[in-house]
Coordinates of C-alpha atoms in Angstrom, one line a residue:
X30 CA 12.3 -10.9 37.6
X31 CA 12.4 -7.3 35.6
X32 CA 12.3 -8.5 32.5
X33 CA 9.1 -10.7 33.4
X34 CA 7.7 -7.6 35.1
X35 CA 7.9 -5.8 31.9
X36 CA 6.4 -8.6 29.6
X37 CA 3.5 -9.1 31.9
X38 CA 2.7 -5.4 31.6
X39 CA 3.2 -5.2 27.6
X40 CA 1.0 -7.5 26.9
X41 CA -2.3 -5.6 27.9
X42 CA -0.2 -2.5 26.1
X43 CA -0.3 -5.0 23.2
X44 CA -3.5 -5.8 23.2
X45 CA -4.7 -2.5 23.1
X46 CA -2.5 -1.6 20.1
X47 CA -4.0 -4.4 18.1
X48 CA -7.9 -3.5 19.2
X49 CA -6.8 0.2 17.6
X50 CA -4.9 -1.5 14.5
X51 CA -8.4 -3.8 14.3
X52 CA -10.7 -0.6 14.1
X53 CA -8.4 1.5 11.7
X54 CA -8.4 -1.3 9.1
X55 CA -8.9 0.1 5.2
X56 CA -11.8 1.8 3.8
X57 CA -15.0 -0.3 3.2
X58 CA -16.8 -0.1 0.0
X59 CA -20.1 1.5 0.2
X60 CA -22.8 -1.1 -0.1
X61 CA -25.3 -2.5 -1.3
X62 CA -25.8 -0.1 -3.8
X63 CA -23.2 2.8 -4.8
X64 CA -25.7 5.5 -3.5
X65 CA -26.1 3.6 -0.2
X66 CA -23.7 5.7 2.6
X67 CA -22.1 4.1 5.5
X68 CA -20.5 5.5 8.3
X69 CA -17.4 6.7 7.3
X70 CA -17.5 6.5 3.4
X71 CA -16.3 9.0 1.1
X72 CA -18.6 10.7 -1.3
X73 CA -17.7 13.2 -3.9
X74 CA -18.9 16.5 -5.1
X75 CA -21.7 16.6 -7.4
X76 CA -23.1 13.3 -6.6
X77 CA -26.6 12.5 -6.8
X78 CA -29.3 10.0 -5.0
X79 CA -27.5 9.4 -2.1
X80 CA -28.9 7.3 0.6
X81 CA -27.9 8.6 4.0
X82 CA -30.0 6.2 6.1
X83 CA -27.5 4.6 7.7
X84 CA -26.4 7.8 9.3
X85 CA -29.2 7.8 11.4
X86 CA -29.0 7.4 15.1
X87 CA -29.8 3.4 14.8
X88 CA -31.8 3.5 17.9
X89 CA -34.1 6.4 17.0
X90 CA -34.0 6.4 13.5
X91 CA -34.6 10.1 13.3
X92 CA -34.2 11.6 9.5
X93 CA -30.8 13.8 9.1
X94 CA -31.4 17.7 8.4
X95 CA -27.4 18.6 8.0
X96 CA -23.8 17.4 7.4
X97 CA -21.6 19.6 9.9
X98 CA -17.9 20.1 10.0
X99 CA -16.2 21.5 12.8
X100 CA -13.1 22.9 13.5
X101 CA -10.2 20.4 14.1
X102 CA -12.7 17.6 12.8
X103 CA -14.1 17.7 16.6
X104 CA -18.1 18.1 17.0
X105 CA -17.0 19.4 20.9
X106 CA -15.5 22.5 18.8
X107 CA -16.5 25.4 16.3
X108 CA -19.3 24.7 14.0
X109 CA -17.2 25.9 10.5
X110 CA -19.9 24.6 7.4
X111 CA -23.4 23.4 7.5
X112 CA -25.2 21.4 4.6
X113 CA -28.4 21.7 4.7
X114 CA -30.1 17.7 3.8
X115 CA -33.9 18.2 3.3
X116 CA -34.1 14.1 2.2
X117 CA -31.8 11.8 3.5
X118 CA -32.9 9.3 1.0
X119 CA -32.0 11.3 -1.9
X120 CA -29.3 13.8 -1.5
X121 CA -27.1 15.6 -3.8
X122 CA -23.5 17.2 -2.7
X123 CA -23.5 20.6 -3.9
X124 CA -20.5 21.8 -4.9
X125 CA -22.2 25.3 -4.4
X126 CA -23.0 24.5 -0.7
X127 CA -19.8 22.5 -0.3
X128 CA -17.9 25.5 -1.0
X129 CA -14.2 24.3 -1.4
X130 CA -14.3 23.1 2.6
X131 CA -13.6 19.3 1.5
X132 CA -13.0 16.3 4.8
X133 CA -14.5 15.2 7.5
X134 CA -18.1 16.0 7.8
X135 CA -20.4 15.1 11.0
X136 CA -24.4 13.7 10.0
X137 CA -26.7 15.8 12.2
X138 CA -30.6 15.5 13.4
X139 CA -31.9 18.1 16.0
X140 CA -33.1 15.4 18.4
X141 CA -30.0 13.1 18.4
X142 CA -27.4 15.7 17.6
X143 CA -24.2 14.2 16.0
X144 CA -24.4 11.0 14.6
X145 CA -22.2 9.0 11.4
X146 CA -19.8 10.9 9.5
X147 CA -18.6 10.9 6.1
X148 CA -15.8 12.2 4.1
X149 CA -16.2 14.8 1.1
X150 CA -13.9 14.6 -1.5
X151 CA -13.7 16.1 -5.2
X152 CA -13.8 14.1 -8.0
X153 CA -10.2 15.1 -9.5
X154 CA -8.3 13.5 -13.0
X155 CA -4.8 13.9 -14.2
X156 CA -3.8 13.0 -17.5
X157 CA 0.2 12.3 -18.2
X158 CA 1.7 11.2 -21.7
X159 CA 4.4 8.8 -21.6
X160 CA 6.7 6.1 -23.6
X161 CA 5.1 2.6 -23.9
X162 CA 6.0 -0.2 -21.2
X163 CA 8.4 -0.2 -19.5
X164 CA 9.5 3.1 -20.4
X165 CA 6.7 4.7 -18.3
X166 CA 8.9 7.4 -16.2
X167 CA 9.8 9.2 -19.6
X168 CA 7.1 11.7 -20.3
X169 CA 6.5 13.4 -23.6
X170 CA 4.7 16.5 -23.0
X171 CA 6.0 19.2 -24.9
X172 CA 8.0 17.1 -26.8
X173 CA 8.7 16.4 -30.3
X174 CA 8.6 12.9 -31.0
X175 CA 9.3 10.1 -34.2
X176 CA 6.5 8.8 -36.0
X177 CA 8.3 5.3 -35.2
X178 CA 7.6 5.5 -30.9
X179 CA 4.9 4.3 -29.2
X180 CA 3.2 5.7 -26.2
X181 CA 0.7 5.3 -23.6
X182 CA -1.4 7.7 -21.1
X183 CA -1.2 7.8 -17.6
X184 CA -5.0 8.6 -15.8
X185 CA -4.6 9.1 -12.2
X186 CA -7.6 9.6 -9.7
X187 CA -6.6 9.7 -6.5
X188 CA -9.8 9.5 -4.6
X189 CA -12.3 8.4 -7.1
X190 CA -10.3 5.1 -8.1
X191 CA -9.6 4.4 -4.2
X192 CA -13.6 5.1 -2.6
X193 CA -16.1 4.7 -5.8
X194 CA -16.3 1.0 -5.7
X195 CA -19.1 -1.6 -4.5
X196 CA -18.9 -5.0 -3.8
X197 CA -15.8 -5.1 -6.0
X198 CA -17.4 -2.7 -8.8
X199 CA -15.5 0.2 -9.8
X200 CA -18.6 1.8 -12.2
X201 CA -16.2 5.5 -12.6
X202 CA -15.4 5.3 -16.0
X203 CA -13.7 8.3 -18.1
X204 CA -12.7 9.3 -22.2
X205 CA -9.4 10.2 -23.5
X206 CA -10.2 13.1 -25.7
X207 CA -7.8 13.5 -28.6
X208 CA -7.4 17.0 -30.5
X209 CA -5.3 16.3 -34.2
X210 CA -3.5 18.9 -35.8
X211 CA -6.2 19.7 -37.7
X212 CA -8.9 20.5 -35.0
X213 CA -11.1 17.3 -35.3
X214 CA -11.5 15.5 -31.9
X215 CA -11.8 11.5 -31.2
X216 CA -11.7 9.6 -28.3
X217 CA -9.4 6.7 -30.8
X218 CA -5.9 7.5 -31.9
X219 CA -3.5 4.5 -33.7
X220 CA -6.3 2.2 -33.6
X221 CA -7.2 2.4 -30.1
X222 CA -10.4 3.2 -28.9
X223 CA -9.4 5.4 -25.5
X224 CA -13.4 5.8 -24.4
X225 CA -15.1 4.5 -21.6
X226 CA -11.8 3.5 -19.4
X227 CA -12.4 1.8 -15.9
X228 CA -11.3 3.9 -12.9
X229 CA -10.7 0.3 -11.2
X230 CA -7.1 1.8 -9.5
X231 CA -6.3 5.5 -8.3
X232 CA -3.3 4.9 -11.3
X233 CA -3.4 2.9 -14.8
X234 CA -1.9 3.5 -18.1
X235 CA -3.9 3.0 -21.3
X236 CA -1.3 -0.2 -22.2
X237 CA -1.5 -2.2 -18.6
X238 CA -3.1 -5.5 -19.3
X239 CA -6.5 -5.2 -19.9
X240 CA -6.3 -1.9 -21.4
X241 CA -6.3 -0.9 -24.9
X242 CA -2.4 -1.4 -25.4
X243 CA 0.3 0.7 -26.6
X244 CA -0.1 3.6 -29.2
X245 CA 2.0 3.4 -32.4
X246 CA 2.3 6.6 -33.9
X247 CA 3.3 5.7 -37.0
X248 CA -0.7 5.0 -37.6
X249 CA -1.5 8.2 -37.5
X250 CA -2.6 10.6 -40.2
X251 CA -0.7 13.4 -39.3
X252 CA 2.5 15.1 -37.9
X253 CA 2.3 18.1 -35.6
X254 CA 1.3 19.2 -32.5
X255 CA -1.2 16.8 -30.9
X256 CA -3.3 17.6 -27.6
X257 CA -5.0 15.5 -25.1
X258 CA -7.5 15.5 -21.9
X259 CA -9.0 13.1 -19.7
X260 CA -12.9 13.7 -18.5
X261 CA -15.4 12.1 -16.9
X262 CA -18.1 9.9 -18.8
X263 CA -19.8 7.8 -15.4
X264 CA -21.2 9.1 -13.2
X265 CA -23.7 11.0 -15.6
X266 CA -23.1 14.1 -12.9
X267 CA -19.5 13.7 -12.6
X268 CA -19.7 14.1 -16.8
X269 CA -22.1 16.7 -16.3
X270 CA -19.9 19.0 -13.9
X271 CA -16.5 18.0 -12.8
X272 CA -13.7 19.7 -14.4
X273 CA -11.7 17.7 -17.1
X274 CA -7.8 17.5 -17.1
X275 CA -5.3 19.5 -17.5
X276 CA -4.5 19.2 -21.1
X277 CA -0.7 17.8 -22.4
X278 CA 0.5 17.9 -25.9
X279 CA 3.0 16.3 -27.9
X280 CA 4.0 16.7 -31.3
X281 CA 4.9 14.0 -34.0
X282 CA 7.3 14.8 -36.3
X283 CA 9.3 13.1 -39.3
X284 CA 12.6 13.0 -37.6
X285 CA 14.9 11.3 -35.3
X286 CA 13.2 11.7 -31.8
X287 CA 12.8 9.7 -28.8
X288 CA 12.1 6.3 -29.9
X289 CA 11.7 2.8 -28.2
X290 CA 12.5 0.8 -31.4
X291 CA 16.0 -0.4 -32.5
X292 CA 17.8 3.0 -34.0
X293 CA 18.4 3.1 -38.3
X294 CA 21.9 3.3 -38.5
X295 CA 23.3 6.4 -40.1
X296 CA 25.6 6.5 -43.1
X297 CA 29.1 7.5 -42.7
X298 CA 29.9 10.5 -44.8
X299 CA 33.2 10.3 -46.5
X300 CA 35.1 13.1 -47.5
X301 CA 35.9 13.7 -51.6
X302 CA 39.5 14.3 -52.2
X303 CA 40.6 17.7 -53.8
X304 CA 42.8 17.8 -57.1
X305 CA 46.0 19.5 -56.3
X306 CA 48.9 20.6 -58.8
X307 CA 52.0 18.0 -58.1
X308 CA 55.2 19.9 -57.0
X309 CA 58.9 18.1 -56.8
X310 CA 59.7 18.0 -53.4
X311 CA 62.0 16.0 -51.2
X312 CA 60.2 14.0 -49.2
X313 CA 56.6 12.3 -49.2
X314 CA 53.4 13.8 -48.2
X315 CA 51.5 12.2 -45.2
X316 CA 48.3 10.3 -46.4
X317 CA 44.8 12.0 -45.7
X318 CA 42.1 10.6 -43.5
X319 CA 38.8 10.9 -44.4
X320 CA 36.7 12.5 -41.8
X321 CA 33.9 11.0 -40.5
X322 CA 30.1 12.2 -39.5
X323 CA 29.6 10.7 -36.1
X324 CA 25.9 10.8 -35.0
X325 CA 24.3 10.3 -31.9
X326 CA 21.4 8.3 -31.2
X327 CA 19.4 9.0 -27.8
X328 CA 18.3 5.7 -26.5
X329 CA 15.4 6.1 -23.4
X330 CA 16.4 3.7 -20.5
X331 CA 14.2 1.4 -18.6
X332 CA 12.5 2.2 -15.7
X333 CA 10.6 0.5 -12.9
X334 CA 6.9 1.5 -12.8
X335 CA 6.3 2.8 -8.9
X336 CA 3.5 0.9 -7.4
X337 CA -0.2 2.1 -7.1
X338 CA -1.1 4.1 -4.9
X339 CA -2.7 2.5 -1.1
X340 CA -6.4 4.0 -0.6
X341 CA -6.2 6.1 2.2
X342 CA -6.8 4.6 5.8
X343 CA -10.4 5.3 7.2
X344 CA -9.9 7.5 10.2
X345 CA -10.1 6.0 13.7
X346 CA -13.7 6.6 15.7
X347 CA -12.5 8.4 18.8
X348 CA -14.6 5.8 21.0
X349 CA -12.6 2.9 19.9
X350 CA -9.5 4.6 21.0
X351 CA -10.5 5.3 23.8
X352 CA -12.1 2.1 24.4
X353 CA -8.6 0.0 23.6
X354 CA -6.7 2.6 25.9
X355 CA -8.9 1.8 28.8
X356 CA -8.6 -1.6 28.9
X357 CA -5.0 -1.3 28.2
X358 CA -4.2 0.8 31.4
X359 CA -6.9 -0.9 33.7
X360 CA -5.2 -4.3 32.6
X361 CA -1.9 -2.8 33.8
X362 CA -3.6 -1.8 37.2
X363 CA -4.4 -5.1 37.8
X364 CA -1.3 -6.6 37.3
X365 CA 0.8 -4.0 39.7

């Protein structure tokens, strides 16, 4: 029947879609060591000691002299940046030689031509300041706040907390860098010590469990405008050269502000009654109401924290695709 027909021929279709889902998978942590480079890792802009052995042609094992990217990300195309690699057992990304052209580079020896690849990323931080859990969708910067809230930071690093790991060892770590009012700088603030946070996630706030916690700012010395940055503290070259943060202030102040605490009721004001010279008249005078000061709280509502961000998919080797789609059609061939 039809309808047999057309299961009997999706099912090599099927098989081929699941050989291509197989080979896509997620990206794999480098290994053993975090300067050890597979095929297909990411690596980052001023790193240093790499180990691109495992580039190498595995049948020839000749040394690689360049990583090549080509227009398109296709080696049969335009030849658009050359790094030169004088060691493949220790090599350093130069952000000089990089050159702003980050993605997919192509390992080169003269002998076997193109061999691995490997991404090239930069190693980039953002720094957010926000209300406490689970009030983390209401950010402060630029904001005037009570001495009564409590905050937390937001770090996000896209690419460093997804593709700096090994064998389930994030070792990126970076400091939040307080500025007070006053000009003195600290990497603690309320109690906290912010210094030395684990990039274990491409997001994290400094009160998720396992963090420091939440900031009370009623522990701090004092009001007025504070400012903050996240940088880099490991790798030692990432510390050494990769830009910090944008900075974000905020600005604590004895008032009513945004606060995650139960509000302090206000008193009602009542008004005094004026003395007035008593005239005959004919009828009564209606009685007077005392007005009354109405004040508004503003009360931050809940919100649900978005999930983490997935690390991004390593991209396909153009031989497997072609591989699946080949015994996909010949499987249909077969069967007509």
């Amino acid at each position: 029947m039809a309808s047999d027909r057309i299961l009997r021929r999706g099912l090599p279709i099927l098989l081929a879609v699941c050989i291509l889902a197989l080979c896509a998978g997620q990206a794999t942590a480098r290994g053993p060591a975090i300067s050890d480079i597979q095929p297909y890792d990411t690596i980052f802009v001023y790193e240093e000691g790499l180990n691109l052995t495992q580039l190498r042609n595995a049948t020839t094992d000749n040394p690689i002299t360049a990583l090549r990217k080509y227009q398109g990300d296709n080696p049969e195309k335009s030849l658009i940046k050359s790094i030169p690699v004088t060691d493949d057992t220790n090599f350093e990304v130069q952000d000089l030689l990089v050159g702003g052209e980050y993605g997919t580079y192509y390992a080169f020896s003269p002998k076997d031509g193109v061999t691995g690849q490997v991404m090239i990323r930069k190693p980039e931080i953002f720094l957010d300041v926000v209300l406490a859990s689970p009030y983390h969708n209401e950010r402060l910067e630029g904001l005037s706040v009570s001495e009564n809230t409590r905050i937390a930071f937001k770090v996000v690093c896209p690419d460093v907390g997804a593709f700096y790991t090994t064998d389930g060892v994030y070792p990126a770590t970076v400091d939040i860098v307080v500025t007070h009012p006053g000009g003195a700088e600290t990497t603690a603030i309320g109690g906290m010590n912010l210094a030395g946070l684990n990039v274990s996630s491409t997001r994290f706030y400094t009160d998720d469990p396992g963090r420091p916690g939440p900031i009370a700012l009623s522990g701090l010395r004092e009001v007025g405008t504070y400012t903050v940055r996240a940088k880099w503290s490991e790798p030692a070259a990432f510390d050494a050269y990769a830009p910090d943060s944008e900075p974000v202030t905020f600005t604590v102040g004895k008032r009513v502000g945004i606060e995650t605490g139960t509000p302090t009721p206000t008193p009602t004001a009542t008004a005094t009654p004026t003395p007035t010279v008593t005239t005959p008249v004919p009828t009564t005078a209606a009685p007077t109401t005392a007005a009354t000061a109405v004040t508004a709280t503003e009360t931050a509502t809940p919100t649900t924290v978005p999930p983490a961000t997935t690390p991004t998919a390593t991209p396909l080797p153009v031989w497997a695709a072609v591989a699946a789609l080949g015994v996909a059609f010949s499987l249909i061939g077969r069967r007509r």
